[in-house]
C-alpha cells in the first residue's frame, strides 16, 4: 500500500501546528498537535495491523 499521501498530509498537519505556534496562538496549535498525534497513532496502528496480516 502506498502511504505517501498519508505521510504528506501528516507532515502538513504538523507544519500548520508549528506555524500557529510561531503566531503565538498556543490553544490552536495545541489542538492541531493533538489532532496530528491522534492521526500518527492511527497511522502506526493501521500499519501494524496491516503487517500482522502478511
PDB file of C-alpha atoms in Angstrom:
ATOM      1  CA  UNK A   1       0.000   0.000   0.000  1.00  0.00           C
ATOM      2  CA  UNK A   2       1.315   3.458  -0.938  1.00  0.00           C
ATOM      3  CA  UNK A   3       1.356   5.623   2.191  1.00  0.00           C
ATOM      4  CA  UNK A   4       2.960   8.683   0.557  1.00  0.00           C
ATOM      5  CA  UNK A   5      -0.212  10.799   0.611  1.00  0.00           C
ATOM      6  CA  UNK A   6      -0.865   9.910   4.264  1.00  0.00           C
ATOM      7  CA  UNK A   7       2.679  10.862   5.196  1.00  0.00           C
ATOM      8  CA  UNK A   8       2.487  14.161   3.314  1.00  0.00           C
ATOM      9  CA  UNK A   9      -0.830  15.004   4.985  1.00  0.00           C
ATOM     10  CA  UNK A  10       0.619  14.312   8.438  1.00  0.00           C
ATOM     11  CA  UNK A  11       3.668  16.435   7.666  1.00  0.00           C
ATOM     12  CA  UNK A  12       1.424  19.294   6.524  1.00  0.00           C
ATOM     13  CA  UNK A  13      -0.637  18.957   9.703  1.00  0.00           C
ATOM     14  CA  UNK A  14       2.487  19.272  11.848  1.00  0.00           C
ATOM     15  CA  UNK A  15       3.746  22.203   9.766  1.00  0.00           C
ATOM     16  CA  UNK A  16       0.419  24.007  10.253  1.00  0.00           C
ATOM     17  CA  UNK A  17       0.588  23.451  14.006  1.00  0.00           C
ATOM     18  CA  UNK A  18       4.126  24.828  14.144  1.00  0.00           C
ATOM     19  CA  UNK A  19       3.065  27.862  12.094  1.00  0.00           C
ATOM     20  CA  UNK A  20       0.392  28.563  14.679  1.00  0.00           C
ATOM     21  CA  UNK A  21       2.974  28.300  17.451  1.00  0.00           C
ATOM     22  CA  UNK A  22       5.009  30.915  15.599  1.00  0.00           C
ATOM     23  CA  UNK A  23       1.917  33.104  15.601  1.00  0.00           C
ATOM     24  CA  UNK A  24       1.712  32.625  19.391  1.00  0.00           C
ATOM     25  CA  UNK A  25      -1.705  31.022  19.220  1.00  0.00           C
ATOM     26  CA  UNK A  26      -0.941  28.227  21.650  1.00  0.00           C
ATOM     27  CA  UNK A  27      -4.508  26.969  22.032  1.00  0.00           C
ATOM     28  CA  UNK A  28      -4.986  26.463  18.292  1.00  0.00           C
ATOM     29  CA  UNK A  29      -1.507  24.981  17.940  1.00  0.00           C
ATOM     30  CA  UNK A  30      -2.198  22.553  20.782  1.00  0.00           C
ATOM     31  CA  UNK A  31      -5.424  21.445  19.110  1.00  0.00           C
ATOM     32  CA  UNK A  32      -3.608  20.863  15.810  1.00  0.00           C
ATOM     33  CA  UNK A  33      -0.781  18.976  17.515  1.00  0.00           C
ATOM     34  CA  UNK A  34      -3.327  16.823  19.354  1.00  0.00           C
ATOM     35  CA  UNK A  35      -5.056  16.002  16.068  1.00  0.00           C
ATOM     36  CA  UNK A  36      -1.703  15.179  14.466  1.00  0.00           C
ATOM     37  CA  UNK A  37      -0.718  12.898  17.323  1.00  0.00           C
ATOM     38  CA  UNK A  38      -4.018  11.044  17.031  1.00  0.00           C
ATOM     39  CA  UNK A  39      -3.503  10.739  13.280  1.00  0.00           C
ATOM     40  CA  UNK A  40       0.038   9.435  13.797  1.00  0.00           C
ATOM     41  CA  UNK A  41      -1.226   6.931  16.331  1.00  0.00           C
ATOM     42  CA  UNK A  42      -3.930   5.727  13.944  1.00  0.00           C
ATOM     43  CA  UNK A  43      -1.361   5.594  11.133  1.00  0.00           C
ATOM     44  CA  UNK A  44       1.015   3.356  13.073  1.00  0.00           C
ATOM     45  CA  UNK A  45      -1.753   1.161  14.496  1.00  0.00           C
ATOM     46  CA  UNK A  46      -3.109   0.676  10.975  1.00  0.00           C
ATOM     47  CA  UNK A  47       0.379  -0.070   9.669  1.00  0.00           C
ATOM     48  CA  UNK A  48       0.965  -2.593  12.468  1.00  0.00           C
ATOM     49  CA  UNK A  49      -2.378  -4.282  11.803  1.00  0.00           C
ATOM     50  CA  UNK A  50      -1.604  -4.473   8.075  1.00  0.00           C
ATOM     51  CA  UNK A  51       1.771  -6.054   8.855  1.00  0.00           C
ATOM     52  CA  UNK A  52       0.137  -8.739  11.008  1.00  0.00           C
ATOM     53  CA  UNK A  53      -1.987  -9.790   8.043  1.00  0.00           C
ATOM     54  CA  UNK A  54       1.097 -10.593   5.942  1.00  0.00           C
TER      55      UNK A  54
END
